[in-house]
Amino acid sequence: MKERRLVVCLQPLLLNSTFLSLLCACDEFEHSIPSFPIWCLIYEEVSRLDTVNVGAIFAFNTIDGKVAKVAMKAAEDDINSDPSVLGGRKLSIALHDSNFSSFLGIMGALQFMETDTVAIVGPQSAVMAHVLSTLANELQVPLLSFTALDPSLSSLQYPFFVQTAPNDEFQMAAISEMVSYFGWTEVIAVFSDDDQGRNGVIILGDKLADRRCRISYKAALPPDPMAKRSDVLRELRKIQMMESRIMVLHTDMETGLLVFEVAKSLGMMQKGYVWIASTWLSTVLDSTSPLKPEIANSIQGALTLRPHTPDSKRKRDFMSRWNRLSNSTIGLNPYGLYAYDTVWMIAHAVRLLLDQGGEISFSNDTRLNGYSGTGSGLNLSALNTFDGGKQLLKNILETNMTGLTGHVQFNQERSLINPSYDIINAVGTGHQLVGYWSNHTGLSIVPPETLYSKKPNRSSSNQHLDNVVWPGGETATPRGWVFPNNGRELRIGIPRRVSYRDFVLLVNGTDKVQGYCIDVFLAAIKLLPYALPYRFIPFGDGHKNPSYYEFVSKIKSGVFDGVVGDIAIVTNRTRIADFTLPYIESGLVVVAPVKKISSSALSFLRPFTPLMWAVTAAFFLIVGSVVWIVEHRRNDEFRGPPNQQLITIFWFSFSTMFFAHRENVVSTLGRLVLIIWLFVVLIINSSYTASLTSFLTVEQLSSPIKGIDSLIGSNERIGFQVGSFAAGYLREELNIPKSRLVPLGSPEEYALALENRRVAALIDERPYVDLFLSDHCDFSIRGQEFTKGGWGFAFPRDSPLAIDMSTAILALSENGELQKIRDRWLSKRACSSDNNESDIEQLDLKSFWGLFLICGIACMLALLVYFWLMFRQFNRQHPEELDSASPAISRSARLQTFLSFVDEKVERSKSCSKRKRESMSRNGYHIEDERTQRSGRMERSLSQERQNADS
């Protein structure tokens, strides 16, 4: 259809060939007089666009470019063959070959935007995408790419750029899970030094860190097509001298194949190496058939990822058409499927735009008018802004269709839902599928689409892959690392000790090293699944024990590749090195002089402290007094002359110690107090008996130092071993002044300092103390270990050797070899080192204050309730005493009346008396019989006394 509108041409024209050709394009024009300027009214013909123009920018001499060209042409034909797709309009895809040149890519994009293009497919590289996305933002032309998958192409910065295939963030997540699955901790990243390569490796580092892995080295190569063999050779020779053997290759196709070729020539495709290539290698395997022998040989055993596309009838039909579409010049890979779906995505979005009432129209950007004109060389005003660009972009992001790649839909982050990859292994002249990775369930051996309906389970036990053929034809999983510098001997540092040489001993005049720690190390390396070349290097001047923090820090500075010895695992050391599992437990203990305590006539008093005895005695009297008060009015056994009642209080109180009291308690309050007190007495009796038994049967040692707490509060000087972490711990953690700390260098100095009272006690690690006490019986461990830890071997941070040695130490512990080594070196027992076990502490008040508190509260409540009841009864029986306002009645008189009332005998009811008599009769304690028996005994006693007097 044609639309015509009348426009005024204000440009003065001459009647020449240019003017005539312009007039020929007009339907109507006025006759004009030649040879002088005229003003011409021109009807401008404007065509309503019957064609939807789409551009595509690729390097068509690459595999991805060739496959994309065929796939996009097939999509164009399929769309145009169905008039219902675009409502009668035709889709026209214009192709522009960038030929690896960002400049040519920009020129192609500018040309497309001069010709009313509604969308552009491409570019192929992320470098070009960063530039063209800015242009697309300004002219509101959506830019869709399935190969520029740089994760940094943010939707916030580039809203008109859409990635129509899973970006490299998911690919790097898959690689990191594979590294973790096979048990590796370090990788070397080899990448093209462009935006997509650099940013992909950054993401890989983050994903590995989430799994406690890391990139140990990053080898940057020039991007395609600038990488040269010399560049690759230089980097691979560096890598060959490093520890890690796990290579992640994230490059373009040409550079990647060159890396494999050079690696093959350097022997880096042999046993022990692992190569994981990003998706570029899968495109080579899919689209190049058969592989050239030299390429197939160079990639044997490599792993690579391929975007996963579910099986479907549409996909199979398209694959059956592929050879005809491509004239059998190239094989189909997943990016061809993404290219096909991307074109259909644009077509559906355009049709939706038209159905929403939108139009495909363009307008000039007035900001560009100043960049055109004579002499400028630029015609930027020809660039048009797509008026419907925002709505078209919105429609694209709301795509919900089923394509050749499966279900196509974007999430809120503008990424395709359910990203997944095939994991394939290059074997022979082809490849084998070993598993899948999906963002839903991780690694699996079943297609991801069968798991989407299930609950995600990313546990390690649920991750599976089939067997892999590694470089060199190995089927066992490679260890993933070797000793650096091609097997150079490890430099293992050992401390040159001057004391406690049972742990590490360097035999004078020889290179022979022995001792407990050395034997453990040698036994552990025998269990490693590989040979460990090493040599021992002593550290220290031989005159005093070295500083162990400086010793361990030599690993960080590169002096040692590991350190072996009596090295305590403490916090500040773990910050600079990795330790193995402890091979012996170790904690700080207090050692002090002790003396034996012999039994005496007063040994029965030792179980309780004096304060405990005093409080216990006081509570006997308090409880007796409380019971007497609440029983006095009603119980005849608690009445009588004052001296008799005082004796009753004492007798009743202390007889409860043996549960031998014979006085009956009749009141409820008295019974409550007595029950609680008897429970307290039971606990005290049991504790006293147990403690006294221990004191009388176990040899006792005495020392004023009871443990670390008493030592801190004593202000005495404290000894410690030179080079030990104990000094720092005492200063920094326990806040003991440095002036109180005395360094000691040997067991002999220990004994001399303790005997001469130069120090009150010394603090050292338990293994040293055990050896010291085996020869010095006048000292003992006081209290318990106040730190917990152990000794281990140290290696560089993230060194896999630390893990392997830990596994070996654990095996030594399980098979009993570790204990045998300990018995061989540390089993000296001239005298016991466990004297602290016989140091029995006296029981003090803090162990029983809860019981006394409960009993005291019960007594107090009983008294309060009792006097409240008495006051209420007194108020009822003597109201005149309380209500009288007569000044003649003094307070003392009223108090005397109240006390007399409290002291009065209260007769119980006959029924209560009868029940008591019956109860006492049943137990053989009738009152009258008891009095008769008492009188008989008194008479017989008087008669005996008279007879004695007569004689």
PDB file of C-alpha atoms in Angstrom, residues 786-913:
ATOM      1  CA  PHE A 786      42.086 -24.732  80.973  1.00  0.00           C
ATOM      2  CA  THR A 787      42.577 -24.871  77.199  1.00  0.00           C
ATOM      3  CA  LYS A 788      41.838 -27.630  74.743  1.00  0.00           C
ATOM      4  CA  GLY A 789      43.794 -28.217  71.582  1.00  0.00           C
ATOM      5  CA  GLY A 790      46.320 -30.426  69.909  1.00  0.00           C
ATOM      6  CA  TRP A 791      49.477 -30.651  67.829  1.00  0.00           C
ATOM      7  CA  GLY A 792      49.450 -30.884  64.050  1.00  0.00           C
ATOM      8  CA  PHE A 793      51.591 -30.437  60.968  1.00  0.00           C
ATOM      9  CA  ALA A 794      51.319 -27.153  59.060  1.00  0.00           C
ATOM     10  CA  PHE A 795      51.236 -26.587  55.298  1.00  0.00           C
ATOM     11  CA  PRO A 796      50.482 -23.597  53.019  1.00  0.00           C
ATOM     12  CA  ARG A 797      46.931 -22.291  52.952  1.00  0.00           C
ATOM     13  CA  ASP A 798      44.567 -24.389  50.824  1.00  0.00           C
ATOM     14  CA  SER A 799      47.227 -27.033  50.305  1.00  0.00           C
ATOM     15  CA  PRO A 800      45.655 -30.400  49.455  1.00  0.00           C
ATOM     16  CA  LEU A 801      48.542 -32.068  51.288  1.00  0.00           C
ATOM     17  CA  ALA A 802      47.018 -30.947  54.599  1.00  0.00           C
ATOM     18  CA  ILE A 803      43.839 -32.859  53.768  1.00  0.00           C
ATOM     19  CA  ASP A 804      45.697 -35.994  52.649  1.00  0.00           C
ATOM     20  CA  MET A 805      47.914 -35.958  55.744  1.00  0.00           C
ATOM     21  CA  SER A 806      44.848 -35.524  57.959  1.00  0.00           C
ATOM     22  CA  THR A 807      43.325 -38.594  56.349  1.00  0.00           C
ATOM     23  CA  ALA A 808      46.545 -40.514  56.984  1.00  0.00           C
ATOM     24  CA  ILE A 809      46.675 -39.427  60.648  1.00  0.00           C
ATOM     25  CA  LEU A 810      43.085 -40.539  61.079  1.00  0.00           C
ATOM     26  CA  ALA A 811      44.002 -43.933  59.624  1.00  0.00           C
ATOM     27  CA  LEU A 812      46.956 -44.195  62.047  1.00  0.00           C
ATOM     28  CA  SER A 813      44.619 -43.484  64.920  1.00  0.00           C
ATOM     29  CA  GLU A 814      42.102 -46.099  63.798  1.00  0.00           C
ATOM     30  CA  ASN A 815      44.640 -48.889  63.276  1.00  0.00           C
ATOM     31  CA  GLY A 816      46.373 -48.254  66.621  1.00  0.00           C
ATOM     32  CA  GLU A 817      49.725 -47.240  65.158  1.00  0.00           C
ATOM     33  CA  LEU A 818      49.487 -43.736  66.590  1.00  0.00           C
ATOM     34  CA  GLN A 819      49.170 -45.100  70.130  1.00  0.00           C
ATOM     35  CA  LYS A 820      52.112 -47.443  69.593  1.00  0.00           C
ATOM     36  CA  ILE A 821      54.319 -44.526  68.550  1.00  0.00           C
ATOM     37  CA  ARG A 822      53.210 -42.594  71.626  1.00  0.00           C
ATOM     38  CA  ASP A 823      53.939 -45.497  73.943  1.00  0.00           C
ATOM     39  CA  ARG A 824      57.372 -45.906  72.406  1.00  0.00           C
ATOM     40  CA  TRP A 825      58.415 -42.319  73.077  1.00  0.00           C
ATOM     41  CA  LEU A 826      56.242 -40.956  75.888  1.00  0.00           C
ATOM     42  CA  SER A 827      55.558 -43.898  78.202  1.00  0.00           C
ATOM     43  CA  LYS A 828      58.084 -42.970  80.913  1.00  0.00           C
ATOM     44  CA  ARG A 829      56.475 -43.465  84.344  1.00  0.00           C
ATOM     45  CA  ALA A 830      59.124 -43.212  87.080  1.00  0.00           C
ATOM     46  CA  CYS A 831      56.458 -41.450  89.104  1.00  0.00           C
ATOM     47  CA  SER A 832      52.872 -40.688  88.322  1.00  0.00           C
ATOM     48  CA  SER A 833      51.904 -37.555  86.494  1.00  0.00           C
ATOM     49  CA  ASP A 834      48.306 -37.891  87.604  1.00  0.00           C
ATOM     50  CA  ASN A 835      48.754 -36.679  91.164  1.00  0.00           C
ATOM     51  CA  ASN A 836      46.108 -34.096  90.615  1.00  0.00           C
ATOM     52  CA  GLU A 837      43.529 -36.859  90.697  1.00  0.00           C
ATOM     53  CA  SER A 838      44.248 -37.456  94.423  1.00  0.00           C
ATOM     54  CA  ASP A 839      43.976 -33.810  95.342  1.00  0.00           C
ATOM     55  CA  ILE A 840      40.498 -33.900  96.829  1.00  0.00           C
ATOM     56  CA  GLU A 841      38.966 -30.530  97.539  1.00  0.00           C
ATOM     57  CA  GLN A 842      37.059 -29.741 100.715  1.00  0.00           C
ATOM     58  CA  LEU A 843      33.339 -29.246 100.364  1.00  0.00           C
ATOM     59  CA  ASP A 844      32.472 -25.601 100.842  1.00  0.00           C
ATOM     60  CA  LEU A 845      29.305 -23.596 101.229  1.00  0.00           C
ATOM     61  CA  LYS A 846      28.895 -22.826  97.526  1.00  0.00           C
ATOM     62  CA  SER A 847      28.094 -26.486  96.881  1.00  0.00           C
ATOM     63  CA  PHE A 848      25.132 -26.431  99.297  1.00  0.00           C
ATOM     64  CA  TRP A 849      23.915 -22.860  99.456  1.00  0.00           C
ATOM     65  CA  GLY A 850      20.858 -23.731  97.415  1.00  0.00           C
ATOM     66  CA  LEU A 851      19.734 -26.304  99.997  1.00  0.00           C
ATOM     67  CA  PHE A 852      20.319 -23.923 102.882  1.00  0.00           C
ATOM     68  CA  LEU A 853      18.456 -21.204 101.049  1.00  0.00           C
ATOM     69  CA  ILE A 854      15.415 -23.417 100.542  1.00  0.00           C
ATOM     70  CA  CYS A 855      15.461 -24.475 104.179  1.00  0.00           C
ATOM     71  CA  GLY A 856      15.854 -20.895 105.383  1.00  0.00           C
ATOM     72  CA  ILE A 857      12.929 -19.723 103.271  1.00  0.00           C
ATOM     73  CA  ALA A 858      10.784 -22.547 104.643  1.00  0.00           C
ATOM     74  CA  CYS A 859      11.636 -21.566 108.233  1.00  0.00           C
ATOM     75  CA  MET A 860      10.894 -17.918 107.545  1.00  0.00           C
ATOM     76  CA  LEU A 861       7.542 -18.658 105.925  1.00  0.00           C
ATOM     77  CA  ALA A 862       6.596 -21.015 108.772  1.00  0.00           C
ATOM     78  CA  LEU A 863       7.302 -18.313 111.370  1.00  0.00           C
ATOM     79  CA  LEU A 864       5.405 -15.642 109.432  1.00  0.00           C
ATOM     80  CA  VAL A 865       2.357 -17.860 109.020  1.00  0.00           C
ATOM     81  CA  TYR A 866       2.500 -18.961 112.675  1.00  0.00           C
ATOM     82  CA  PHE A 867       2.656 -15.423 114.109  1.00  0.00           C
ATOM     83  CA  TRP A 868      -0.023 -14.230 111.721  1.00  0.00           C
ATOM     84  CA  LEU A 869      -2.330 -16.961 113.025  1.00  0.00           C
ATOM     85  CA  MET A 870      -1.405 -16.093 116.609  1.00  0.00           C
ATOM     86  CA  PHE A 871      -2.106 -12.434 116.060  1.00  0.00           C
ATOM     87  CA  ARG A 872      -5.469 -13.183 114.527  1.00  0.00           C
ATOM     88  CA  GLN A 873      -6.462 -15.462 117.482  1.00  0.00           C
ATOM     89  CA  PHE A 874      -5.204 -12.919 119.994  1.00  0.00           C
ATOM     90  CA  ASN A 875      -7.263 -10.224 118.290  1.00  0.00           C
ATOM     91  CA  ARG A 876     -10.380 -12.334 118.615  1.00  0.00           C
ATOM     92  CA  GLN A 877      -9.891 -13.325 122.263  1.00  0.00           C
ATOM     93  CA  HIS A 878      -8.530 -10.012 123.596  1.00  0.00           C
ATOM     94  CA  PRO A 879     -10.067  -7.231 121.516  1.00  0.00           C
ATOM     95  CA  GLU A 880      -9.847  -4.785 124.399  1.00  0.00           C
ATOM     96  CA  GLU A 881      -6.049  -5.078 124.377  1.00  0.00           C
ATOM     97  CA  LEU A 882      -5.862  -3.789 120.813  1.00  0.00           C
ATOM     98  CA  ASP A 883      -8.758  -1.365 120.704  1.00  0.00           C
ATOM     99  CA  SER A 884      -8.251   0.327 124.097  1.00  0.00           C
ATOM    100  CA  ALA A 885      -7.224   3.917 123.829  1.00  0.00           C
ATOM    101  CA  SER A 886      -6.396   4.140 127.530  1.00  0.00           C
ATOM    102  CA  PRO A 887      -2.919   5.481 128.074  1.00  0.00           C
ATOM    103  CA  ALA A 888      -2.685   3.241 131.119  1.00  0.00           C
ATOM    104  CA  ILE A 889      -2.163   0.281 128.877  1.00  0.00           C
ATOM    105  CA  SER A 890       1.361   0.594 127.649  1.00  0.00           C
ATOM    106  CA  ARG A 891       2.873  -1.104 124.663  1.00  0.00           C
ATOM    107  CA  SER A 892       5.014  -3.292 126.881  1.00  0.00           C
ATOM    108  CA  ALA A 893       1.932  -4.457 128.720  1.00  0.00           C
ATOM    109  CA  ARG A 894       0.197  -5.347 125.500  1.00  0.00           C
ATOM    110  CA  LEU A 895       3.325  -7.168 124.306  1.00  0.00           C
ATOM    111  CA  GLN A 896       3.516  -9.028 127.613  1.00  0.00           C
ATOM    112  CA  THR A 897      -0.126 -10.014 127.251  1.00  0.00           C
ATOM    113  CA  PHE A 898       0.505 -11.222 123.686  1.00  0.00           C
ATOM    114  CA  LEU A 899       3.545 -13.283 124.721  1.00  0.00           C
ATOM    115  CA  SER A 900       1.577 -14.795 127.579  1.00  0.00           C
ATOM    116  CA  PHE A 901      -1.117 -15.694 125.090  1.00  0.00           C
ATOM    117  CA  VAL A 902       1.421 -17.334 122.806  1.00  0.00           C
ATOM    118  CA  ASP A 903       2.879 -19.282 125.736  1.00  0.00           C
ATOM    119  CA  GLU A 904      -0.500 -20.598 126.868  1.00  0.00           C
ATOM    120  CA  LYS A 905      -1.149 -24.309 126.536  1.00  0.00           C
ATOM    121  CA  VAL A 906      -3.813 -25.112 123.983  1.00  0.00           C
ATOM    122  CA  GLU A 907      -5.775 -28.243 124.696  1.00  0.00           C
ATOM    123  CA  ARG A 908      -6.371 -30.303 121.643  1.00  0.00           C
ATOM    124  CA  SER A 909      -9.772 -31.858 120.982  1.00  0.00           C
ATOM    125  CA  LYS A 910     -10.601 -35.233 122.514  1.00  0.00           C
ATOM    126  CA  SER A 911     -10.745 -36.853 119.122  1.00  0.00           C
ATOM    127  CA  CYS A 912      -7.216 -35.675 118.371  1.00  0.00           C
ATOM    128  CA  SER A 913      -5.994 -36.980 121.731  1.00  0.00           C
TER     129      SER A 913
END
